[in-house]
Coordinates of C-alpha atoms in Angstrom, one line a residue:
X12 CA 25.1 13.6 46.1
X13 CA 28.7 14.8 45.5
X14 CA 30.1 18.0 46.9
X15 CA 32.9 20.2 45.7
X16 CA 35.9 20.9 48.0
X17 CA 35.0 23.8 50.3
X18 CA 37.0 26.9 50.3
X19 CA 39.8 28.0 48.0
X20 CA 42.3 25.4 46.4
X21 CA 45.2 25.8 44.0
X22 CA 45.4 23.0 41.4
X23 CA 48.6 22.1 39.6
X24 CA 49.5 19.9 36.6
X25 CA 53.2 19.2 36.1
X26 CA 54.3 18.0 32.6
X27 CA 57.7 17.5 31.0
X28 CA 57.4 20.9 29.2
X29 CA 55.3 23.1 31.4
X30 CA 53.5 23.6 34.8
X31 CA 49.8 24.6 34.7
X32 CA 48.1 26.2 37.7
X33 CA 44.6 27.5 38.6
X34 CA 43.0 29.0 41.6
X35 CA 39.5 27.6 42.2
X36 CA 37.1 29.0 44.9
X37 CA 34.0 27.1 45.7
X38 CA 34.2 25.2 42.4
X39 CA 34.6 28.4 40.3
X40 CA 37.9 29.0 38.4
X41 CA 39.2 32.4 39.4
X42 CA 42.7 32.6 38.0
X43 CA 44.9 30.4 35.7
X44 CA 48.4 30.5 34.4
X45 CA 51.1 28.4 32.8
X46 CA 54.9 28.5 32.7
X47 CA 57.2 26.6 30.3
X48 CA 60.1 24.4 31.6
X49 CA 63.6 24.1 30.2
X50 CA 64.2 20.6 28.6
X51 CA 65.4 18.1 31.2
X52 CA 63.7 19.8 34.2
X53 CA 61.2 17.0 34.4
X54 CA 61.5 13.5 32.7
X55 CA 58.5 11.3 32.8
X56 CA 57.1 13.3 35.8
X57 CA 60.4 12.9 37.8
X58 CA 62.0 16.1 39.1
X59 CA 65.6 16.0 38.0
X60 CA 68.1 16.6 40.9
X61 CA 70.3 19.0 39.0
X62 CA 67.4 21.1 37.8
X63 CA 66.1 24.0 39.9
X64 CA 62.4 24.8 39.9
X65 CA 62.5 27.6 42.5
X66 CA 62.4 30.6 40.2
X67 CA 60.1 29.0 37.6
X68 CA 57.6 27.8 40.2
X69 CA 57.8 31.1 42.1
X70 CA 56.9 33.0 38.9
X71 CA 53.8 30.7 38.5
X72 CA 52.7 31.4 42.1
X73 CA 53.2 35.1 41.5
X74 CA 50.9 35.0 38.4
X75 CA 48.3 33.1 40.4
X76 CA 48.6 35.3 43.4
X77 CA 48.8 32.3 45.8
X78 CA 49.1 33.2 49.5
X79 CA 51.3 31.2 51.9
X80 CA 49.6 28.2 53.5
X81 CA 47.2 27.7 50.6
X82 CA 45.7 24.2 50.1
X83 CA 47.0 22.5 46.9
X84 CA 46.0 19.5 44.8
X85 CA 48.4 17.9 42.3
X86 CA 47.8 16.0 39.0
X87 CA 50.5 13.4 38.6
X88 CA 52.0 12.7 35.2
X89 CA 50.5 9.6 33.6
X90 CA 54.0 8.1 33.1
X91 CA 54.4 8.0 36.9
X92 CA 51.2 6.2 37.7
X93 CA 50.5 2.5 37.2
X94 CA 46.8 1.4 36.9
X95 CA 45.9 -2.3 37.1
X96 CA 42.7 -4.3 37.7
X97 CA 43.1 -6.9 40.4
X98 CA 40.9 -9.7 41.8
X99 CA 40.4 -9.7 45.6
X100 CA 39.6 -12.9 47.5
X101 CA 36.1 -13.0 48.7
X102 CA 37.3 -13.7 52.3
X103 CA 38.7 -10.2 52.5
X104 CA 36.2 -7.7 53.9
X105 CA 35.8 -4.3 52.2
X106 CA 37.4 -2.5 55.2
X107 CA 40.4 -4.9 55.1
X108 CA 41.3 -4.4 51.4
X109 CA 43.9 -1.7 52.1
X110 CA 45.6 -3.9 54.7
X111 CA 45.5 -6.8 52.3
X112 CA 47.1 -4.8 49.5
X113 CA 49.8 -3.5 51.9
X114 CA 50.8 -7.0 52.8
X115 CA 50.6 -8.5 49.3
X116 CA 52.3 -5.7 47.2
X117 CA 55.8 -6.9 46.6
X118 CA 54.8 -10.6 47.1
X119 CA 51.8 -11.9 45.2
X120 CA 51.2 -8.4 43.7
X121 CA 54.4 -7.4 41.8
X122 CA 54.9 -3.7 40.8
X123 CA 57.8 -2.2 38.8
X124 CA 58.9 -0.1 41.8
X125 CA 59.5 -0.7 45.5
X126 CA 57.4 0.8 48.4
X127 CA 54.7 2.4 46.3
X128 CA 52.1 4.8 47.5
X129 CA 48.7 3.5 46.3
X130 CA 45.0 3.9 46.3
X131 CA 42.1 1.9 44.8
X132 CA 38.5 1.9 43.8
X133 CA 36.1 -1.1 44.2
X134 CA 34.6 -2.3 40.9
X135 CA 31.2 -4.0 40.8
X136 CA 31.1 -6.9 38.3
X137 CA 28.2 -9.3 39.0
X138 CA 29.4 -10.2 42.5
X139 CA 33.0 -10.7 41.5
X140 CA 35.5 -8.9 43.8
X141 CA 37.6 -6.6 41.7
X142 CA 39.4 -3.4 42.3
X143 CA 41.3 -0.8 40.2
X144 CA 44.7 -0.3 41.8
X145 CA 46.6 3.0 41.3
X146 CA 50.2 3.2 42.4
X147 CA 53.2 5.6 42.1
X148 CA 56.8 5.4 43.3
X149 CA 57.2 7.0 46.7
X150 CA 60.4 8.7 45.8
X151 CA 58.7 10.7 43.0
X152 CA 55.9 11.8 45.3
X153 CA 58.4 12.8 48.0
X154 CA 60.0 15.1 45.5
X155 CA 56.7 17.0 45.0
X156 CA 55.8 17.1 48.7
X157 CA 59.2 18.6 49.5
X158 CA 58.8 21.2 46.8
X159 CA 55.4 22.2 48.1
X160 CA 56.7 22.4 51.6
X161 CA 59.5 24.7 50.5
X162 CA 56.9 27.0 48.9
X163 CA 54.7 26.9 52.1
X164 CA 51.8 25.2 50.3
X165 CA 49.7 22.5 52.0
X166 CA 49.5 19.6 49.6
X167 CA 46.3 17.7 50.4
X168 CA 45.8 15.3 47.4
X169 CA 47.7 13.8 44.4
X170 CA 45.6 12.3 41.7
X171 CA 46.6 10.5 38.4
X172 CA 46.4 13.0 35.5
X173 CA 44.6 10.5 33.2
X174 CA 41.8 10.2 35.7
X175 CA 41.4 14.0 36.1
X176 CA 41.3 14.3 32.3
X177 CA 38.4 11.9 32.2
X178 CA 36.6 13.6 35.1
X179 CA 36.9 17.0 33.3
X180 CA 35.5 15.5 30.0
X181 CA 32.6 13.8 31.7
X182 CA 31.5 17.0 33.5
X183 CA 31.9 19.4 30.6
X184 CA 32.0 17.6 27.2
X185 CA 28.8 16.0 26.0
X186 CA 30.5 13.3 23.8
X187 CA 32.0 11.8 26.9
X188 CA 28.6 10.9 28.4
X189 CA 28.5 7.4 27.0
X190 CA 28.6 3.9 28.6
X191 CA 31.7 2.7 26.7
X192 CA 34.3 5.3 25.6
X193 CA 38.0 5.5 24.7
X194 CA 39.7 8.8 25.6
X195 CA 42.9 9.4 23.7
X196 CA 44.8 12.1 25.6
X197 CA 47.8 13.1 23.4
X198 CA 50.4 15.5 24.7
X199 CA 53.8 16.8 23.6
X200 CA 55.9 14.0 25.3
X201 CA 53.4 11.2 25.9
X202 CA 49.9 9.9 25.2
X203 CA 47.4 8.0 27.4
X204 CA 44.6 5.6 26.3
X205 CA 41.8 5.5 28.8
X206 CA 38.9 3.0 28.4
X207 CA 35.7 3.9 30.3
X208 CA 33.0 1.3 30.8
X209 CA 29.8 2.2 32.8
X210 CA 31.5 5.4 33.9
X211 CA 34.3 3.5 35.5
X212 CA 38.0 3.4 34.2
X213 CA 38.8 -0.2 33.2
X214 CA 42.1 0.4 31.5
X215 CA 44.7 3.2 31.5
X216 CA 47.8 2.9 29.3
X217 CA 50.4 5.7 29.2
X218 CA 53.2 5.7 26.5
X219 CA 56.1 8.1 26.0
X220 CA 56.5 9.7 22.5
X221 CA 58.8 12.6 22.0
X222 CA 61.5 13.8 24.4
X223 CA 61.2 17.3 26.0
X224 CA 64.2 18.6 24.2
X225 CA 62.5 17.9 20.8
X226 CA 60.5 21.1 21.3
X227 CA 60.9 24.8 21.6
X228 CA 58.1 26.0 23.9
X229 CA 56.7 29.5 24.2
X230 CA 53.8 30.8 26.3
X231 CA 51.6 33.2 24.4
X232 CA 48.3 34.5 25.9
X233 CA 48.1 31.7 28.5
X234 CA 48.7 28.9 25.9
X235 CA 51.7 26.8 24.8
X236 CA 53.1 27.1 21.3
X237 CA 55.5 24.4 20.1
X238 CA 58.2 24.4 17.4
X239 CA 59.7 21.1 16.4
X240 CA 63.5 20.9 16.3
X241 CA 64.1 17.6 14.4
X242 CA 63.2 16.2 10.9
X243 CA 59.9 15.0 9.6
X244 CA 61.0 11.4 9.3
X245 CA 61.0 11.1 13.1
X246 CA 57.5 12.6 13.2
X247 CA 56.3 9.9 10.8
X248 CA 57.7 7.1 13.0
X249 CA 56.2 8.5 16.2
X250 CA 52.7 8.9 14.5
X251 CA 52.9 5.3 13.2
X252 CA 53.8 4.1 16.7
X253 CA 51.0 6.0 18.3
X254 CA 48.4 4.4 15.9
X255 CA 49.9 1.0 16.4
X256 CA 49.6 1.4 20.2
X257 CA 46.0 2.5 19.8
X258 CA 45.3 -0.7 17.8
X259 CA 46.9 -2.9 20.4
X260 CA 44.9 -1.4 23.3
X261 CA 41.7 -1.6 21.2
X262 CA 42.3 -5.3 20.5
X263 CA 43.2 -6.1 24.1
X264 CA 39.9 -4.6 25.3
X265 CA 37.8 -6.4 22.6
X266 CA 39.3 -9.9 23.4
X267 CA 40.2 -9.6 27.1
X268 CA 38.2 -6.9 29.0
X269 CA 35.0 -6.2 27.2
X270 CA 31.9 -7.5 29.0
X271 CA 28.8 -8.7 27.2
X272 CA 30.6 -8.3 23.8
X273 CA 30.6 -4.5 24.1
X274 CA 32.3 -2.5 21.4
X275 CA 34.0 0.9 21.5
X276 CA 32.3 3.1 19.0
X277 CA 33.4 6.6 20.2
X278 CA 36.9 8.0 20.6
X279 CA 37.5 11.4 22.2
X280 CA 40.9 13.0 21.2
X281 CA 42.1 15.4 23.9
X282 CA 45.4 17.0 24.8
X283 CA 47.7 19.6 23.2
X284 CA 49.7 17.3 20.8
X285 CA 51.4 19.6 18.3
X286 CA 50.7 17.2 15.3
X287 CA 47.1 16.6 16.4
X288 CA 45.6 17.3 12.9
X289 CA 47.9 14.8 11.2
X290 CA 47.1 12.2 13.9
X291 CA 43.4 12.7 13.5
X292 CA 43.6 12.4 9.7
X293 CA 45.6 9.1 9.9
X294 CA 43.2 7.8 12.5
X295 CA 40.1 8.3 10.3
X296 CA 41.9 6.6 7.4
X297 CA 42.9 3.5 9.4
X298 CA 39.9 3.0 11.8
X299 CA 36.2 2.9 11.3
X300 CA 35.4 4.6 14.6
X301 CA 33.8 8.0 15.4
X302 CA 36.5 10.5 16.5
X303 CA 35.4 13.5 18.5
X304 CA 38.1 16.2 19.0
X305 CA 37.9 18.4 22.0
X306 CA 37.9 22.1 20.8
X307 CA 40.7 24.5 21.5
X308 CA 38.5 26.5 23.8
X309 CA 35.9 24.9 26.2
X310 CA 33.1 26.8 27.9
X311 CA 33.3 26.0 31.7
X312 CA 31.2 28.0 34.2
X313 CA 30.5 30.7 31.5
X314 CA 34.3 31.0 30.9
X315 CA 36.3 30.1 27.8
X316 CA 39.1 27.8 29.0
X317 CA 41.8 26.3 26.8
X318 CA 41.6 22.5 26.5
X319 CA 45.2 22.2 27.9
X320 CA 43.6 23.0 31.3
X321 CA 41.3 20.0 31.1
X322 CA 43.2 18.0 33.8
X323 CA 43.0 20.9 36.2
X324 CA 39.3 21.3 35.5
X325 CA 38.8 17.6 36.2
X326 CA 40.7 18.0 39.6
X327 CA 38.2 20.7 40.6
X328 CA 35.2 18.6 39.5
X329 CA 33.0 17.1 42.3
X330 CA 33.4 13.3 42.4
X331 CA 32.5 10.7 45.0
X332 CA 35.3 8.3 44.0
X333 CA 38.5 10.4 43.9
X334 CA 41.9 8.8 44.1
X335 CA 44.5 10.2 46.4
X336 CA 48.0 8.8 46.1
X337 CA 49.4 11.1 48.8
X338 CA 50.3 9.1 52.0
X339 CA 48.3 10.0 55.1
X340 CA 51.4 11.1 56.9
X341 CA 52.1 13.7 54.2
X342 CA 48.6 15.1 54.1
X343 CA 48.0 18.6 55.4
X344 CA 45.9 18.9 58.6
X345 CA 42.2 19.3 57.9
X346 CA 41.6 21.7 60.8
X347 CA 44.6 24.1 61.0
X348 CA 43.2 26.1 64.0
X349 CA 42.6 23.0 66.0
X350 CA 46.0 21.6 65.1
X351 CA 47.6 24.9 66.2
X352 CA 45.9 24.8 69.6
X353 CA 46.9 21.2 70.1
X354 CA 50.5 22.1 69.2
X355 CA 50.4 25.1 71.6
X356 CA 49.1 22.8 74.4
X357 CA 51.6 20.2 73.6
X358 CA 54.4 22.8 73.7
X359 CA 53.2 23.8 77.2
X360 CA 53.4 20.3 78.4
X361 CA 56.9 19.9 76.9
X362 CA 58.0 23.0 78.8
X363 CA 56.6 21.7 82.1
X364 CA 58.2 18.3 81.5
X365 CA 61.6 19.8 80.7
X366 CA 61.5 21.9 83.9
X367 CA 60.7 18.8 85.9
X368 CA 63.4 16.8 84.2
X369 CA 65.9 19.6 84.9
X370 CA 65.0 19.5 88.6
X371 CA 65.3 15.8 88.7
X372 CA 68.7 15.9 86.9
X373 CA 69.9 18.4 89.5
X374 CA 68.8 16.1 92.3
X375 CA 70.6 13.2 90.6
X376 CA 73.8 15.2 90.2
X377 CA 73.7 16.1 93.9
X378 CA 73.1 12.5 94.9
X379 CA 76.0 11.3 92.8
X380 CA 78.2 14.0 94.3
X381 CA 77.2 12.8 97.8
X382 CA 78.0 9.2 96.9
X383 CA 81.4 10.3 95.5
X384 CA 82.2 12.0 98.8
X385 CA 81.2 8.8 100.6
X386 CA 83.5 6.7 98.4
X387 CA 86.4 9.1 99.0
X388 CA 85.9 9.1 102.8
X389 CA 85.7 5.3 102.8
X390 CA 88.9 5.0 100.7
X391 CA 90.8 7.3 103.2
X392 CA 89.5 5.5 106.3
X393 CA 89.2 1.8 105.3
X394 CA 92.0 -0.7 105.9
X395 CA 93.3 -3.5 103.6
X396 CA 90.4 -5.8 104.6
X397 CA 87.6 -3.5 103.4
X398 CA 89.2 -2.6 100.1
X399 CA 87.0 -5.0 98.1
X400 CA 83.8 -3.3 99.4
X401 CA 85.2 0.1 98.6
X402 CA 85.9 -1.0 95.0
X403 CA 82.3 -2.3 94.6
X404 CA 80.9 0.9 95.8
X405 CA 83.1 2.9 93.5
X406 CA 81.9 0.8 90.5
X407 CA 78.3 1.6 91.5
X408 CA 79.0 5.3 91.5
X409 CA 80.8 5.1 88.1
X410 CA 77.9 3.3 86.6
X411 CA 75.6 6.1 87.7
X412 CA 77.8 8.6 85.9
X413 CA 77.9 6.7 82.6
X414 CA 75.4 7.5 79.8
X415 CA 72.3 5.3 80.0
X416 CA 72.1 2.5 77.5
X417 CA 69.3 3.0 75.0
X418 CA 67.8 -0.5 75.0
X419 CA 65.0 0.1 77.5
X420 CA 64.1 3.6 76.2
X421 CA 64.0 2.2 72.7
X422 CA 61.5 -0.5 73.9
X423 CA 59.4 2.1 75.7
X424 CA 59.3 4.2 72.5
X425 CA 58.2 1.2 70.4
X426 CA 55.5 0.1 72.8
X427 CA 53.8 3.6 72.5
X428 CA 52.8 2.6 69.0
X429 CA 51.2 -0.7 70.0
X430 CA 47.4 -0.9 69.8
X431 CA 45.4 -1.7 73.0
X432 CA 45.8 -5.5 72.6
X433 CA 49.2 -5.6 70.9
X434 CA 52.1 -7.3 72.5
X435 CA 55.9 -7.5 72.1
X436 CA 56.7 -11.3 72.1
X437 CA 60.5 -11.1 71.6
X438 CA 62.9 -8.2 71.7
X439 CA 66.7 -8.1 71.1
X440 CA 68.9 -5.0 71.1
X441 CA 72.2 -5.6 69.3
X442 CA 75.6 -4.1 70.0
X443 CA 75.5 -2.3 66.6
X444 CA 72.2 -0.5 67.6
X445 CA 70.0 -2.9 65.7
X446 CA 66.7 -4.2 67.0
X447 CA 65.0 -7.4 66.1
X448 CA 61.6 -8.1 67.6
X449 CA 58.4 -10.1 67.2
X450 CA 55.0 -8.5 67.9
X451 CA 51.4 -9.9 68.1
X452 CA 48.3 -8.1 66.8
X453 CA 44.6 -8.8 66.7
X454 CA 44.0 -7.6 63.1
X455 CA 46.1 -6.8 60.0
X456 CA 45.0 -3.2 60.2
X457 CA 46.6 -2.9 63.6
X458 CA 49.8 -4.5 62.3
X459 CA 49.7 -2.1 59.3
X460 CA 49.3 1.0 61.5
X461 CA 52.1 -0.1 63.8
X462 CA 54.5 -0.7 60.9
X463 CA 53.6 2.7 59.4
X464 CA 54.3 4.5 62.7
X465 CA 57.8 2.9 62.9
X466 CA 58.5 3.9 59.3
X467 CA 57.6 7.6 60.0
X468 CA 59.6 7.8 63.3
X469 CA 63.0 9.4 62.6
X470 CA 64.6 7.6 65.5
X471 CA 64.4 4.4 63.4
X472 CA 65.9 3.7 60.0
X473 CA 65.9 0.7 57.7
X474 CA 62.7 -0.5 59.2
X475 CA 61.6 -3.8 57.6
X476 CA 58.8 -6.2 58.1
X477 CA 60.4 -9.6 57.6
X478 CA 57.3 -11.8 57.8
X479 CA 53.8 -12.1 59.0
X480 CA 52.4 -15.3 60.4
X481 CA 49.0 -16.3 61.8
X482 CA 48.8 -18.0 65.1
X483 CA 45.7 -19.5 66.8
X484 CA 45.5 -18.9 70.5
X485 CA 43.8 -21.3 73.0
X486 CA 41.4 -20.5 75.8
X487 CA 43.1 -22.9 78.2
X488 CA 46.8 -23.2 78.5
X489 CA 49.4 -24.6 80.8
X490 CA 52.0 -22.1 82.2
X491 CA 55.5 -23.4 83.0
X492 CA 58.3 -21.2 84.4
X493 CA 61.9 -22.4 84.1
X494 CA 65.2 -20.8 84.8
X495 CA 68.2 -20.7 82.4
X496 CA 71.7 -19.4 82.8
X497 CA 73.0 -16.7 80.5
X498 CA 76.3 -18.0 79.0
X499 CA 77.7 -14.6 78.7
X500 CA 77.0 -13.2 82.1
X501 CA 76.3 -16.2 84.2
X502 CA 73.0 -14.6 85.4
X503 CA 69.9 -16.7 85.9
X504 CA 67.1 -15.8 83.5
X505 CA 63.5 -16.9 84.2
X506 CA 61.6 -18.2 81.1
X507 CA 57.8 -18.7 80.9
X508 CA 56.5 -21.3 78.5
X509 CA 52.7 -21.4 77.6
X510 CA 51.4 -24.7 76.1
X511 CA 47.8 -25.4 75.1
X512 CA 45.8 -28.3 76.5
X513 CA 44.6 -31.0 74.2
X514 CA 40.9 -30.5 74.8
X515 CA 40.8 -26.7 74.3
X516 CA 38.8 -24.7 71.8
X517 CA 40.6 -22.2 69.5
X518 CA 39.7 -18.5 69.3
X519 CA 40.2 -16.1 66.5
X520 CA 43.7 -16.0 64.9
X521 CA 46.4 -13.5 65.9
X522 CA 48.9 -11.9 63.5
X523 CA 52.5 -12.1 64.4
X524 CA 55.0 -9.8 62.6
X525 CA 58.8 -10.0 62.7
X526 CA 60.4 -6.5 62.5
X527 CA 64.0 -5.3 62.3
X528 CA 65.4 -1.8 62.4
X529 CA 68.4 0.4 63.1
X530 CA 68.2 2.8 66.1
X531 CA 69.7 6.3 66.4
X532 CA 70.9 6.3 70.1
X533 CA 71.2 10.0 70.2
X534 CA 67.6 10.5 69.1
X535 CA 66.5 8.0 71.7
X536 CA 68.4 9.8 74.5
X537 CA 66.8 13.1 73.2
X538 CA 63.4 11.4 73.5
X539 CA 64.0 10.9 77.3
X540 CA 64.5 14.7 77.7
X541 CA 61.7 15.4 75.2
X542 CA 64.0 17.0 72.7
X543 CA 63.0 14.6 69.9
X544 CA 60.2 14.8 67.5
X545 CA 57.1 16.2 69.4
X546 CA 54.8 14.1 67.2
X547 CA 56.0 11.0 68.9
X548 CA 53.5 10.1 71.7
X549 CA 54.8 10.4 75.3
X550 CA 53.9 8.3 78.3
X551 CA 52.0 9.9 81.2
X552 CA 55.0 9.7 83.5
X553 CA 58.6 9.2 82.7
X554 CA 60.3 6.3 84.4
X555 CA 63.5 6.7 86.3
X556 CA 66.3 4.3 85.2
X557 CA 66.8 1.4 87.5
X558 CA 70.2 0.2 88.7
X559 CA 70.1 -3.5 89.5
X560 CA 72.5 -5.2 91.9
X561 CA 75.9 -3.6 92.2
X562 CA 75.2 -1.4 89.1
X563 CA 77.6 -3.3 86.9
X564 CA 76.7 -3.8 83.2
X565 CA 77.9 -7.2 81.9
X566 CA 80.2 -7.0 78.9
X567 CA 79.8 -9.3 75.9
X568 CA 83.3 -9.5 74.4
X569 CA 82.1 -11.5 71.4
X570 CA 79.6 -8.7 70.3
X571 CA 76.9 -11.4 69.7
X572 CA 73.2 -10.6 70.4
X573 CA 71.8 -12.6 73.3
X574 CA 68.1 -12.6 72.8
X575 CA 65.8 -12.7 75.8
X576 CA 62.4 -11.1 76.4
X577 CA 64.1 -7.7 76.7
X578 CA 67.8 -7.7 76.3
X579 CA 70.5 -5.2 75.7
X580 CA 73.9 -6.1 74.2
X581 CA 76.5 -3.4 74.9
X582 CA 79.1 -2.4 72.3
X583 CA 82.7 -3.7 72.5

């Protein structure tokens, strides 16, 4: 049994010509409003950098009487969202599909944009593993999340607008209650063709038509009114192209997607396309299909609602299989009060830790001052034979006064994101503050979570996952420890090599990922004094920096990275 979203939500639908909004409380529409947009403010769902939405969006929020901190849900323009049916290998468990998609998108699954945000639904097809994948470019979604943060709204979900249109029709329009249906959602700047089979979307096709500057748009009594600026010849070409696209999609379904020789017999025409009547007339002339037109006003919860609000009505409809393209890191907290208490407690811990760090720093300064006095005394009292020892002691004191190198703190920060049985196999810190490392994980989900944490940590930039390999571990191994000499420093470095026996039995495979990233040293140093992002997990007790030997730091004049288990290469 499905349930509606509890509490009060504000639903928004952004198009190239207008922004629609509605306040829904416990599933009942309380207030609605629409504002028109100047041409060029949005193009294909993208917010244009030179355009400002502040005053326009503020006027919509004022009409809706939206308080600060309200929870919001967004319908993404159909031109932004890619919908594709994919086959999933039977060896992939249901709870591993997301990890599989994360690893394969960009490799075996090619999309027209990089680093997409995605979600999916599992399709049942006689035992065949199929999913419906929905994806959108992350840069476009970041534009909307930034806008909502500026307006102090908590964006909790982003759903494809074609899906919300179907959900609204299914819940409130009787003609949509069929097993096989084609929804033709035609708007002022684009149209979508949505094929529904057994109440599951099987195909979504979005095509642009007119540009936004082809229309003069006015808002009269909570509805949009269009005036066309160009000539009729352009309209004829666009209408012919829309009918041709409809024919292509219909043929593709009949010969490629239809199961059990099903046929589409009903078409529902929705949307606020200004030349809707002409389009319907031409459709009935060229196609022998039943065409149902959604009326201008629909009765929803005993209210008369214009059909242009159909996507928003669908967003507020109870569904068990909702799609959310918003990444988890950008979702608003589900329990604001609990989150506030946690932040308050965390702030207290930070204050105590900073007080302790200040006291420790004062002790270190006092200790360094004492050592400086000792060096000065030895310099004044020692003779020529003890000058070498004085120089070594002075170098030790100077190394204490230098700023700490960030290689070890960077490694400590990285290891905080490791799962319980995750390991860093190789780690190299370059002179140009780049890190290359190899890490081992038990499952793909653990590797996926670790990679996502690195992406969202502002200390690191340019984080990439170069490759993922599978390695089979053995129960019995031989451990051999050897010593090598570092060619740059002349220091002896112990190396441990683990080799399996011939008669061993293999365990479950491990997943080894190779990562590379750039480090912001200032943010790492801040992290040691807890001035960095408080969302980064902290260890229970901070570790004091260790000074080995005489405190000298070997220089690498060539600037090359010497890779050991944990290595730091200083800058020239």
